[in-house]
Coordinates of C-alpha atoms in Angstrom, one line a residue:
M1 CA 0.0 0.0 0.0
N2 CA 1.6 3.3 -1.1
R3 CA 1.1 5.9 1.5
H4 CA 0.0 8.9 -0.4
G5 CA -3.2 10.8 0.3
C6 CA -6.6 10.4 -1.5
V7 CA -6.2 13.9 -2.9
L8 CA -3.9 12.2 -5.4
A9 CA -6.8 10.2 -6.7
W10 CA -8.9 13.3 -6.8
L11 CA -6.1 15.2 -8.7
T12 CA -5.8 12.5 -11.3
W13 CA -9.6 12.4 -11.7
L14 CA -9.5 16.1 -12.5
V15 CA -6.7 15.6 -15.0
A16 CA -8.6 12.8 -16.7
T17 CA -11.6 15.1 -17.0
T18 CA -9.5 17.9 -18.6
A19 CA -9.3 19.8 -15.2
C20 CA -12.8 21.1 -15.7
G21 CA -15.8 20.3 -13.5
P22 CA -17.3 20.9 -10.1
A23 CA -15.3 22.2 -7.2
P24 CA -14.1 19.9 -4.4
G25 CA -16.9 18.9 -2.1
S26 CA -19.7 19.3 -4.7
G27 CA -20.4 15.5 -4.7
D28 CA -18.8 14.6 -8.0
G29 CA -15.6 12.6 -7.9
P30 CA -13.8 11.3 -4.8
S31 CA -13.7 13.6 -1.8
P32 CA -10.3 15.0 -0.7
V33 CA -9.1 13.5 2.6
R34 CA -7.6 15.5 5.5
G35 CA -5.4 13.7 7.9
A36 CA -1.4 13.1 9.7
I37 CA 1.0 10.4 11.1
V38 CA -1.0 7.9 13.1
G39 CA -0.1 8.1 16.8
G40 CA 2.3 11.1 16.2
E41 CA 2.3 14.5 17.7
K42 CA 1.9 17.9 16.1
T43 CA 5.1 19.8 15.4
S44 CA 6.4 23.1 14.1
D45 CA 9.9 21.7 13.8
W46 CA 11.7 20.7 10.6
P47 CA 10.6 23.6 8.4
A48 CA 12.3 21.9 5.4
V49 CA 9.7 19.1 5.6
G50 CA 6.7 20.2 3.6
A51 CA 3.8 18.8 1.6
L52 CA 3.2 18.3 -2.1
V53 CA -0.2 19.9 -2.6
A54 CA -2.7 20.1 -5.5
D55 CA -3.6 23.5 -6.8
V56 CA -5.7 23.1 -9.9
P57 CA -6.9 26.1 -12.1
G58 CA -10.7 26.2 -11.9
H59 CA -10.8 24.2 -8.7
G60 CA -8.4 26.1 -6.5
Y61 CA -6.1 24.8 -3.7
M62 CA -7.1 21.3 -2.7
G63 CA -4.6 20.3 -0.1
P64 CA -1.8 17.7 0.3
F65 CA -1.3 14.3 -1.2
C66 CA 2.3 13.5 -0.3
T67 CA 5.1 14.8 1.9
G68 CA 8.5 16.0 0.7
T69 CA 11.8 17.3 2.1
L70 CA 13.8 20.3 0.9
I71 CA 17.3 19.0 0.3
A72 CA 18.5 22.1 -1.6
P73 CA 16.9 25.5 -1.9
G74 CA 15.3 24.5 -5.2
W75 CA 14.9 20.7 -4.8
V76 CA 12.5 18.5 -2.9
L77 CA 13.1 14.8 -2.2
T78 CA 10.0 12.6 -2.2
A79 CA 8.8 9.2 -3.3
A80 CA 8.7 8.3 -7.0
H81 CA 5.1 7.2 -6.8
C82 CA 4.2 10.8 -5.7
V83 CA 5.5 12.2 -9.0
S84 CA 4.6 9.4 -11.4
S85 CA 1.5 8.5 -13.2
Y86 CA -1.4 7.3 -11.0
Q87 CA -3.6 4.6 -12.4
G88 CA -2.4 5.4 -15.9
V89 CA -2.9 9.2 -15.6
P90 CA 0.1 11.4 -15.4
I91 CA 0.5 13.9 -12.6
L92 CA 1.5 17.2 -14.0
P93 CA 3.9 19.6 -12.3
F94 CA 1.6 22.5 -13.4
F95 CA -1.0 21.3 -10.8
V96 CA 1.5 20.7 -7.9
K97 CA 3.1 23.0 -5.4
F98 CA 5.5 22.5 -2.4
Y99 CA 3.9 23.8 0.8
V100 CA 6.1 25.1 3.6
G101 CA 4.3 25.4 7.0
T102 CA 2.5 23.3 9.6
D103 CA -1.1 23.0 8.3
A104 CA -1.5 22.3 4.6
N105 CA -5.3 21.9 4.7
A106 CA -7.4 23.9 2.3
S107 CA -9.7 26.6 3.5
W108 CA -12.9 27.0 1.5
G109 CA -11.4 30.1 -0.1
G110 CA -8.9 27.8 -1.9
T111 CA -5.8 28.7 0.1
P112 CA -3.8 27.1 2.9
P113 CA -4.5 28.6 6.3
T114 CA -0.8 29.3 7.0
G115 CA 2.5 28.9 5.2
Q116 CA 3.8 29.5 1.7
V117 CA 3.6 27.5 -1.5
Y118 CA 6.2 27.1 -4.3
Q119 CA 5.4 26.0 -7.8
A120 CA 6.8 22.7 -9.1
D121 CA 8.7 23.0 -12.3
E122 CA 9.7 19.4 -13.2
F123 CA 9.4 15.9 -11.8
F124 CA 12.2 13.3 -11.7
P125 CA 11.1 9.9 -10.6
H126 CA 14.0 7.4 -10.3
P127 CA 14.6 5.9 -13.8
D128 CA 14.4 2.4 -12.3
Y129 CA 11.2 3.0 -10.3
D130 CA 9.0 -0.1 -10.5
A131 CA 5.6 0.3 -8.8
S132 CA 5.2 -3.4 -8.6
M133 CA 8.3 -3.9 -6.5
L134 CA 7.8 -2.7 -2.9
T135 CA 11.2 -3.4 -1.5
V136 CA 13.6 -3.0 -4.5
G137 CA 11.5 -0.7 -6.7
H138 CA 13.6 2.5 -6.3
D139 CA 10.6 4.5 -4.9
I140 CA 12.4 7.8 -4.7
G141 CA 11.9 11.0 -6.7
L142 CA 12.8 14.6 -7.0
V143 CA 10.9 17.8 -7.6
R144 CA 12.6 20.8 -9.1
L145 CA 10.9 24.1 -8.0
K146 CA 10.5 27.1 -10.3
T147 CA 11.8 29.3 -7.5
E148 CA 14.1 28.6 -4.6
V149 CA 12.7 28.5 -1.0
P150 CA 14.2 31.3 1.0
G151 CA 15.0 31.3 4.7
V152 CA 14.7 27.5 5.1
E153 CA 17.8 25.3 5.8
P154 CA 17.7 22.2 3.7
V155 CA 18.0 18.8 5.3
Q156 CA 21.3 16.9 4.7
I157 CA 20.9 13.6 2.8
N158 CA 22.7 10.6 4.2
R159 CA 25.4 8.9 2.2
R160 CA 26.8 6.6 5.0
P161 CA 25.8 3.0 4.7
L162 CA 23.5 1.3 7.2
R163 CA 25.3 -1.2 9.4
G164 CA 24.3 -3.7 12.0
Q165 CA 24.7 -1.1 14.8
H166 CA 21.8 0.8 13.3
L167 CA 19.3 -2.0 14.0
G168 CA 16.9 -0.8 16.7
A169 CA 17.9 2.9 16.2
A170 CA 14.9 5.3 16.7
I171 CA 14.2 6.8 13.3
L172 CA 12.3 10.2 13.4
Y173 CA 9.5 10.6 10.8
V174 CA 7.8 13.9 9.9
G175 CA 4.8 14.0 7.6
F176 CA 1.4 15.4 6.6
G177 CA -0.5 12.0 6.4
V178 CA -3.7 10.8 8.1
S179 CA -3.8 10.4 11.8
N180 CA -6.5 7.7 11.6
G181 CA -5.9 4.9 9.1
V182 CA -9.4 3.4 9.6
N183 CA -11.4 6.5 8.8
Q184 CA -8.7 8.2 6.7
T185 CA -9.0 11.5 8.7
G186 CA -6.7 14.0 10.2
S187 CA -4.3 14.7 7.3
G188 CA -2.7 18.0 6.3
V189 CA -1.2 18.8 9.7
K190 CA 2.6 18.3 10.2
R191 CA 3.2 15.6 12.8
K192 CA 6.2 13.6 13.9
T193 CA 6.9 10.2 15.6
T194 CA 9.8 7.8 16.1
M195 CA 10.0 4.1 15.3
P196 CA 12.9 1.6 15.6
L197 CA 14.7 0.3 12.5
T198 CA 13.8 -3.4 12.3
W199 CA 15.7 -4.6 9.2
F200 CA 17.3 -3.4 6.0
D201 CA 18.5 -4.7 2.7
T202 CA 20.3 -3.0 -0.2
G203 CA 17.4 -0.8 -1.4
A204 CA 15.1 -0.3 1.6
Y205 CA 14.7 -0.5 5.3
Y206 CA 11.8 -1.5 7.5
T207 CA 10.1 -0.6 10.7
E208 CA 7.4 -2.2 12.8
P209 CA 4.8 0.2 14.3
D210 CA 4.6 0.4 18.0
G211 CA 1.8 2.7 18.9
S212 CA 2.5 5.0 16.0
G213 CA 3.2 4.6 12.3
T214 CA 3.4 6.3 9.0
C215 CA 0.2 6.2 6.9
N216 CA -1.6 7.7 3.8
G217 CA -0.2 11.1 3.0
D218 CA 3.2 10.5 4.6
S219 CA 4.6 9.0 1.4
G220 CA 7.7 10.9 0.3
G221 CA 8.4 12.1 3.8
P222 CA 11.8 11.7 5.5
G223 CA 13.2 9.2 7.9
L224 CA 15.8 11.1 9.9
L225 CA 18.7 9.9 12.0
Q226 CA 21.9 11.3 13.5
M227 CA 24.4 9.5 11.4
D228 CA 27.5 11.7 11.8
R229 CA 29.6 11.8 14.9
D230 CA 28.8 15.5 15.4
G231 CA 25.1 14.7 15.9
T232 CA 24.0 16.2 12.6
W233 CA 20.6 14.9 11.4
S234 CA 20.5 13.3 8.0
Q235 CA 17.7 11.9 5.9
I236 CA 18.3 8.2 5.7
G237 CA 15.0 7.1 4.2
V238 CA 11.9 8.1 2.1
V239 CA 8.5 6.8 3.2
S240 CA 7.4 4.4 0.5
A241 CA 4.7 1.9 1.5
G242 CA 3.5 -0.4 4.2
T243 CA 1.9 -3.7 4.7
E244 CA -1.0 -4.5 7.0
S245 CA -1.9 -7.6 8.9
P246 CA -5.3 -8.9 7.9
T247 CA -5.5 -10.9 11.2
T248 CA -4.7 -8.0 13.5
P249 CA -7.7 -5.7 14.4
G250 CA -7.4 -2.0 14.7
D251 CA -5.7 0.7 12.6
P252 CA -4.1 -0.8 9.5
C253 CA -1.2 1.7 9.7
L254 CA -0.4 0.3 13.2
T255 CA 0.0 -3.3 11.9
G256 CA 2.3 -5.0 9.4
M257 CA 5.5 -3.2 8.5
G258 CA 6.6 0.1 7.1
I259 CA 8.8 0.2 4.0
Y260 CA 11.2 3.0 3.4
T261 CA 13.6 3.6 0.4
R262 CA 17.2 4.0 1.5
V263 CA 18.7 7.4 0.6
D264 CA 22.4 6.4 0.8
T265 CA 22.1 3.8 -2.0
H266 CA 20.6 6.5 -4.2
A267 CA 22.9 9.4 -3.3
T268 CA 24.8 9.3 -6.5
W269 CA 21.6 9.6 -8.6
I270 CA 20.4 12.5 -6.4
A271 CA 23.7 14.3 -6.9
E272 CA 23.6 13.7 -10.7
V273 CA 20.1 15.2 -11.0
T274 CA 20.4 18.1 -8.6
G275 CA 24.1 19.0 -8.9
L276 CA 24.6 18.5 -5.1
T277 CA 28.2 18.0 -4.0
F278 CA 29.4 16.0 -1.0
P279 CA 32.5 16.2 1.2
S280 CA 35.1 13.5 0.7
C281 CA 34.1 10.0 1.8
A282 CA 37.7 8.9 2.3
Q283 CA 37.6 9.0 6.1
G284 CA 35.8 5.8 6.8
V285 CA 32.4 7.0 5.5
C286 CA 31.7 4.0 3.3
L287 CA 31.3 0.3 4.0
C288 CA 34.9 -0.1 2.8
D289 CA 37.5 2.3 1.4
D290 CA 37.1 1.0 -2.1
G291 CA 33.5 2.0 -2.0
C292 CA 34.3 5.7 -1.9
R293 CA 33.4 7.4 -5.2
P294 CA 35.1 10.6 -6.5
D295 CA 31.9 12.5 -6.0
G296 CA 31.9 11.7 -2.2
S297 CA 29.1 9.2 -2.3
C298 CA 29.5 5.5 -1.5
D299 CA 29.3 2.6 -3.8
D300 CA 29.0 -0.2 -1.3
S301 CA 28.3 -2.8 -3.9
V302 CA 32.1 -3.1 -4.3
C303 CA 32.3 -4.0 -0.6
R304 CA 30.1 -7.0 -1.0
I305 CA 32.7 -9.7 -1.7
R306 CA 32.1 -12.5 0.8
T307 CA 31.0 -15.8 -0.5
C308 CA 28.0 -17.6 1.1
L309 CA 30.4 -19.9 3.0
Q310 CA 32.5 -17.0 4.3
S311 CA 29.4 -15.3 5.6
L312 CA 28.2 -18.6 7.1
A313 CA 31.6 -18.7 9.0
C314 CA 31.0 -15.1 10.1
L315 CA 27.5 -15.9 11.2
S316 CA 28.6 -18.9 13.2
G317 CA 30.8 -16.6 15.3
C318 CA 28.0 -14.2 16.3
A319 CA 26.7 -14.6 19.8
S320 CA 23.1 -15.7 20.3
G321 CA 20.8 -12.7 19.8
D322 CA 23.5 -10.4 18.4
E323 CA 21.5 -9.1 15.4
A324 CA 24.1 -6.4 14.7
C325 CA 26.8 -9.0 14.1
R326 CA 24.5 -11.1 12.0
M327 CA 23.6 -8.1 9.8
D328 CA 27.2 -7.1 9.4
C329 CA 27.9 -10.7 8.1
R330 CA 25.1 -10.3 5.6
I331 CA 25.7 -6.8 4.2
T332 CA 29.2 -7.8 2.8
T333 CA 27.9 -10.9 1.1
R334 CA 28.3 -10.8 -2.6
P335 CA 25.2 -10.6 -4.9
G336 CA 23.7 -14.0 -5.5
D337 CA 25.4 -15.5 -2.5
D338 CA 23.3 -13.3 -0.3
V339 CA 20.1 -15.1 -1.3
A340 CA 21.7 -18.5 -0.5
F341 CA 23.0 -17.1 2.8
D342 CA 19.5 -15.8 3.7
K343 CA 18.1 -19.3 3.1
I344 CA 20.6 -21.2 5.2
Q345 CA 20.4 -18.5 8.0
Y346 CA 16.6 -18.9 8.1
C347 CA 16.9 -22.7 8.2
I348 CA 19.4 -22.5 11.1
D349 CA 17.2 -20.0 13.0
T350 CA 14.1 -22.2 12.7
K351 CA 15.6 -25.7 13.0
C352 CA 19.0 -25.6 14.6
K353 CA 19.1 -22.5 16.8
N354 CA 19.0 -24.5 20.1
D355 CA 20.7 -27.6 19.0
A356 CA 23.9 -28.5 20.8
D357 CA 25.4 -30.0 17.7
V358 CA 24.8 -27.1 15.3
L359 CA 26.9 -28.5 12.5
G360 CA 25.2 -31.9 12.6
C361 CA 21.8 -30.3 12.6
V362 CA 22.7 -28.1 9.6
Q363 CA 24.1 -31.0 7.7
S364 CA 20.9 -33.0 8.2
A365 CA 18.0 -30.5 8.6
C366 CA 19.4 -27.9 6.2
A367 CA 21.2 -30.1 3.7
A368 CA 19.6 -28.5 0.6
Q369 CA 20.4 -24.9 1.8
L370 CA 24.0 -25.9 2.7
N371 CA 24.6 -27.5 -0.7
E372 CA 23.3 -24.4 -2.4
C373 CA 25.6 -22.3 -0.2
V374 CA 28.6 -24.4 -1.1
S375 CA 27.7 -24.4 -4.8
R376 CA 27.4 -20.6 -4.9
S377 CA 30.6 -20.1 -3.1
G378 CA 32.9 -22.4 -5.0
T379 CA 35.9 -24.2 -3.6
D380 CA 38.8 -22.0 -4.8
A381 CA 40.0 -20.3 -1.6
T382 CA 43.8 -20.1 -1.4
C383 CA 45.8 -21.3 1.6
A384 CA 46.2 -17.7 2.8
A385 CA 42.4 -17.1 2.6
Y386 CA 41.8 -20.5 4.3
A387 CA 44.2 -19.6 7.1
A388 CA 42.4 -16.3 7.6
C389 CA 39.0 -18.0 7.7
R390 CA 40.2 -20.5 10.3
E391 CA 41.9 -17.8 12.4
A392 CA 38.5 -16.0 12.7
C393 CA 36.7 -19.1 14.0
A394 CA 36.2 -19.3 17.7
E395 CA 37.7 -22.3 19.4
G396 CA 35.4 -25.3 19.0
D397 CA 33.2 -23.7 16.4
A398 CA 32.7 -26.7 14.2
L399 CA 30.3 -25.0 11.8
C400 CA 32.8 -22.1 11.2
L401 CA 35.6 -24.6 10.5
Y402 CA 33.4 -26.6 8.2
A403 CA 32.6 -23.5 6.2
C404 CA 36.3 -22.7 5.9
D405 CA 37.1 -26.3 4.8
A406 CA 34.3 -26.4 2.2
G407 CA 35.4 -23.2 0.5
A408 CA 39.1 -24.0 0.1
T409 CA 41.0 -26.0 -2.5
E410 CA 42.4 -29.4 -1.6
G411 CA 45.9 -27.9 -2.1
A412 CA 45.1 -25.0 0.2
R413 CA 44.0 -27.3 3.0
A414 CA 47.0 -29.5 2.5
A415 CA 49.4 -26.5 2.6
W416 CA 47.8 -25.2 5.8
T417 CA 47.9 -28.6 7.4
A418 CA 51.6 -29.0 6.6
A419 CA 52.4 -25.6 8.1
D420 CA 50.3 -26.2 11.2
T421 CA 51.8 -29.7 11.7
C422 CA 55.3 -28.3 11.4
L423 CA 54.7 -25.5 13.9
R424 CA 53.2 -28.0 16.4
Q425 CA 56.0 -30.5 16.1
A426 CA 58.6 -27.8 16.5
D427 CA 56.6 -26.5 19.5
C428 CA 56.7 -23.0 18.0
P429 CA 54.5 -20.5 20.0
V430 CA 52.6 -19.2 16.9
V431 CA 49.8 -20.4 14.6
V432 CA 49.6 -20.3 10.8
T433 CA 49.3 -16.6 10.0
P434 CA 51.2 -14.3 7.6
L435 CA 53.3 -13.1 10.5
A436 CA 54.2 -16.5 11.8
A437 CA 57.6 -16.5 10.1
E438 CA 58.7 -13.5 12.1
D439 CA 59.0 -15.9 15.1
P440 CA 62.5 -17.3 15.3
C441 CA 61.3 -20.8 15.9
A442 CA 59.0 -20.8 13.0
R443 CA 61.6 -19.2 10.7
E444 CA 64.1 -21.9 11.7
H445 CA 62.0 -25.0 11.4
C446 CA 58.9 -24.2 9.2
L447 CA 59.9 -21.5 6.7
A448 CA 59.3 -23.6 3.6
E449 CA 55.9 -24.7 4.8
L450 CA 54.9 -21.1 5.6
D451 CA 56.2 -19.9 2.3
A452 CA 54.0 -22.5 0.6
C453 CA 50.9 -21.0 2.3
F454 CA 51.9 -17.4 2.2
P455 CA 54.2 -16.8 -0.8
P456 CA 56.6 -14.0 0.2
A457 CA 56.2 -10.5 -1.0
P458 CA 58.7 -9.0 -3.5
C459 CA 61.6 -7.3 -1.9
D460 CA 62.7 -3.8 -3.0
P461 CA 66.3 -3.4 -4.3
L462 CA 65.9 0.4 -4.1
A463 CA 65.2 0.0 -0.4
G464 CA 68.2 -2.2 0.1
N465 CA 66.4 -5.2 1.4
C466 CA 67.2 -7.7 -1.4
A467 CA 69.6 -10.5 -0.7
E468 CA 72.7 -10.6 -2.7
G469 CA 72.3 -12.4 -6.0
T470 CA 68.5 -12.2 -6.2
A471 CA 66.7 -11.3 -9.4
C472 CA 65.7 -7.8 -10.1
P473 CA 63.0 -7.0 -12.7
D474 CA 63.6 -4.8 -15.7
D475 CA 60.8 -2.5 -14.8
L476 CA 63.0 -1.2 -12.0
G477 CA 66.0 -0.8 -14.3
G478 CA 67.5 -4.0 -13.1
C479 CA 69.7 -4.4 -10.0
P480 CA 72.0 -1.5 -9.3
P481 CA 75.2 -2.3 -11.1
P482 CA 78.4 -2.7 -9.1
E483 CA 81.0 0.1 -9.1
P484 CA 83.1 -0.5 -12.3
P485 CA 86.9 -0.7 -11.8
D486 CA 88.8 2.4 -12.9
S487 CA 90.2 0.5 -15.9
S488 CA 86.8 -0.3 -17.2
P489 CA 85.8 2.2 -19.9
D490 CA 82.1 1.7 -19.6
P491 CA 80.0 0.0 -16.9
P492 CA 78.1 -3.1 -18.1
A493 CA 74.4 -2.6 -19.0
A494 CA 72.1 -3.1 -16.1
N495 CA 70.1 -5.8 -17.9
D496 CA 73.3 -7.8 -18.4
L497 CA 73.5 -8.3 -14.6
V498 CA 69.9 -9.5 -14.2
M499 CA 69.8 -13.2 -13.2
D500 CA 67.6 -15.6 -15.1
A501 CA 64.5 -15.5 -13.0
S502 CA 63.6 -19.0 -14.2
E503 CA 66.4 -20.5 -12.2
P504 CA 66.1 -19.4 -8.6
S505 CA 68.2 -21.1 -6.0
G506 CA 67.9 -21.9 -2.4
D507 CA 65.0 -20.1 -0.7
E508 CA 64.6 -17.7 -3.6
T509 CA 61.3 -17.7 -5.5
Q510 CA 60.5 -16.2 -8.8
A511 CA 59.7 -12.5 -9.0
G512 CA 56.1 -11.6 -9.0
D513 CA 54.9 -15.0 -7.9
S514 CA 52.2 -14.0 -5.5
T515 CA 50.8 -10.6 -5.9
G516 CA 47.1 -10.7 -5.2
P517 CA 44.4 -8.1 -5.6
D518 CA 45.5 -6.4 -2.3
S519 CA 49.2 -6.9 -2.6
A520 CA 49.8 -3.2 -3.4
D521 CA 48.2 -2.0 -0.2
E522 CA 49.7 1.1 1.3
G523 CA 52.5 0.2 3.6
S524 CA 53.7 -2.8 1.7
V525 CA 57.0 -2.8 -0.1
V526 CA 55.4 -3.4 -3.5
S527 CA 53.0 -0.4 -3.2
R528 CA 55.5 2.0 -4.9
R529 CA 55.6 0.3 -8.2
S530 CA 53.5 -1.6 -10.7
G531 CA 55.6 -4.7 -11.2
G532 CA 57.2 -7.3 -8.9
G533 CA 60.6 -7.0 -7.2
C534 CA 63.2 -9.4 -6.0
T535 CA 61.6 -12.3 -4.3
T536 CA 63.4 -13.3 -1.1
R537 CA 62.7 -12.9 2.5
P538 CA 65.9 -13.3 4.6
A539 CA 65.8 -13.2 8.3
G540 CA 65.0 -9.8 9.6
S541 CA 63.4 -8.5 6.4
V542 CA 60.1 -6.7 6.3
P543 CA 56.9 -8.7 7.3
W544 CA 54.5 -10.1 4.7
P545 CA 51.8 -7.5 4.0
L546 CA 48.5 -8.5 5.6
A547 CA 46.9 -7.9 2.2
L548 CA 48.3 -11.2 1.0
L549 CA 45.4 -12.8 2.8
G550 CA 43.4 -11.9 -0.3
V551 CA 40.0 -10.4 -1.0
A552 CA 38.3 -13.6 0.0
G553 CA 40.0 -13.7 3.3
L554 CA 41.1 -11.1 5.9
A555 CA 40.6 -8.2 3.5
A556 CA 36.9 -9.0 3.4
R557 CA 36.8 -9.4 7.2
R558 CA 38.5 -6.2 8.1
N559 CA 35.9 -4.3 6.1
T560 CA 33.3 -5.3 8.8
P561 CA 33.6 -4.4 12.4
A562 CA 32.0 -7.6 13.5
S563 CA 34.2 -9.9 11.4
R564 CA 35.7 -11.7 14.4
R565 CA 33.7 -12.9 17.3
S566 CA 35.2 -15.4 19.7

């Protein structure tokens, strides 16, 4: 149920009859409805929150049908269904104005009792808006005004991603909708209320009414939350629709669930249409650093890199009832895998939640969902990623270890086992991690096994940390040539001194063997250049960069604050 007012039906009826006919209240056509948020309280706060009102030549001022928020002096953010065709009839900007004030109801003289109105110039529903899709339908739109609204401070739109920590947060809503969902009365007056955030996905978030709720006429209005550390309020959502429970008596707007379009996932589109600019998002604003766009908005889709099995391992580490942890596991799951993850998570919650042997229960009661999760994930995790996965598992967490095992190659598991066995037999005080070889015991007894799991990073001849005789790539100009003797007329060419990289000796490995997607992270030796360097790691050399754990391993986990729960 889209939560716009019945004035919208009246407005489209007028458009369909060429905007000529009897005045409102004459008995022909639907009667306009007056109403506000169910269970809310009247407010004069938030002057940037106004109403979209109908003002039709020949019929006069008719009152509100949707709510909207001034996000720039000449731009209003609202729902796409408020500025799109209704029942096949287009809604024309010529008939719509933006009302600023506290009571948008029409007096019989055809004017609002208080406040100002500003003529709409053009509508911009989101290009992907789909009225048939309540949760992923991009129900968000913009209204450009003919003139800017003076003296009103616009509301800041949110570009920070929702995280698990926001579950349960009290979202503030302001709107001009009905205050009685049964009788559809009380609209036109600005009211406010708060409701806790219950759940969210990539395009929308949801609330469950608890004594108050958004209703008809509140569509397009803002959901507001203090997202920034300085306490600044931002618009995180747009009122879109709501469900109602057919088995629960009472006001339909106080049952079911409210559906709200997320603003952060549409911030780039808003900026493109309006010309709004954002501050830099480089300081931890986005879900991961790679999600920061040049325009300051976040593209959190690039942060969704976990496989279903990796997310299952993450989920297994969440404490009972820790919904924030569970959500943080979910929001970084890659598209496609997230559906499989939701299925197995639901199965575990309904069939295995209180089972002492969770893994055994999952393998029997949720076998189909587990097989789908494994199939979606693949079995190509490297030894480094496998080690990172196991390291994040709590002691005795059989389900987490199973998920790690199922996602790794046979060679990766064998390499990890060899390194783990060596460290145990040598009684070294470390476990299989990228930094294990910095321990003297591990370096002495298990260097080969650790190198097999974590191929060493290239050294840098320019930094002076390459062992004598190791290969240096041409893209660095070769190894620095030795000082020529005085009798030598010309020093030999640098390339003449480069060893054949196909014939490494001893502990040396071939240049460029193991640079992964994250191997050029800031702080690693290789970050200063595009190619590989000498490949050796003598005792006392720089540690392996953590980025060698790979996108599928620790790099994915450090993007989420709840990645490790023990």
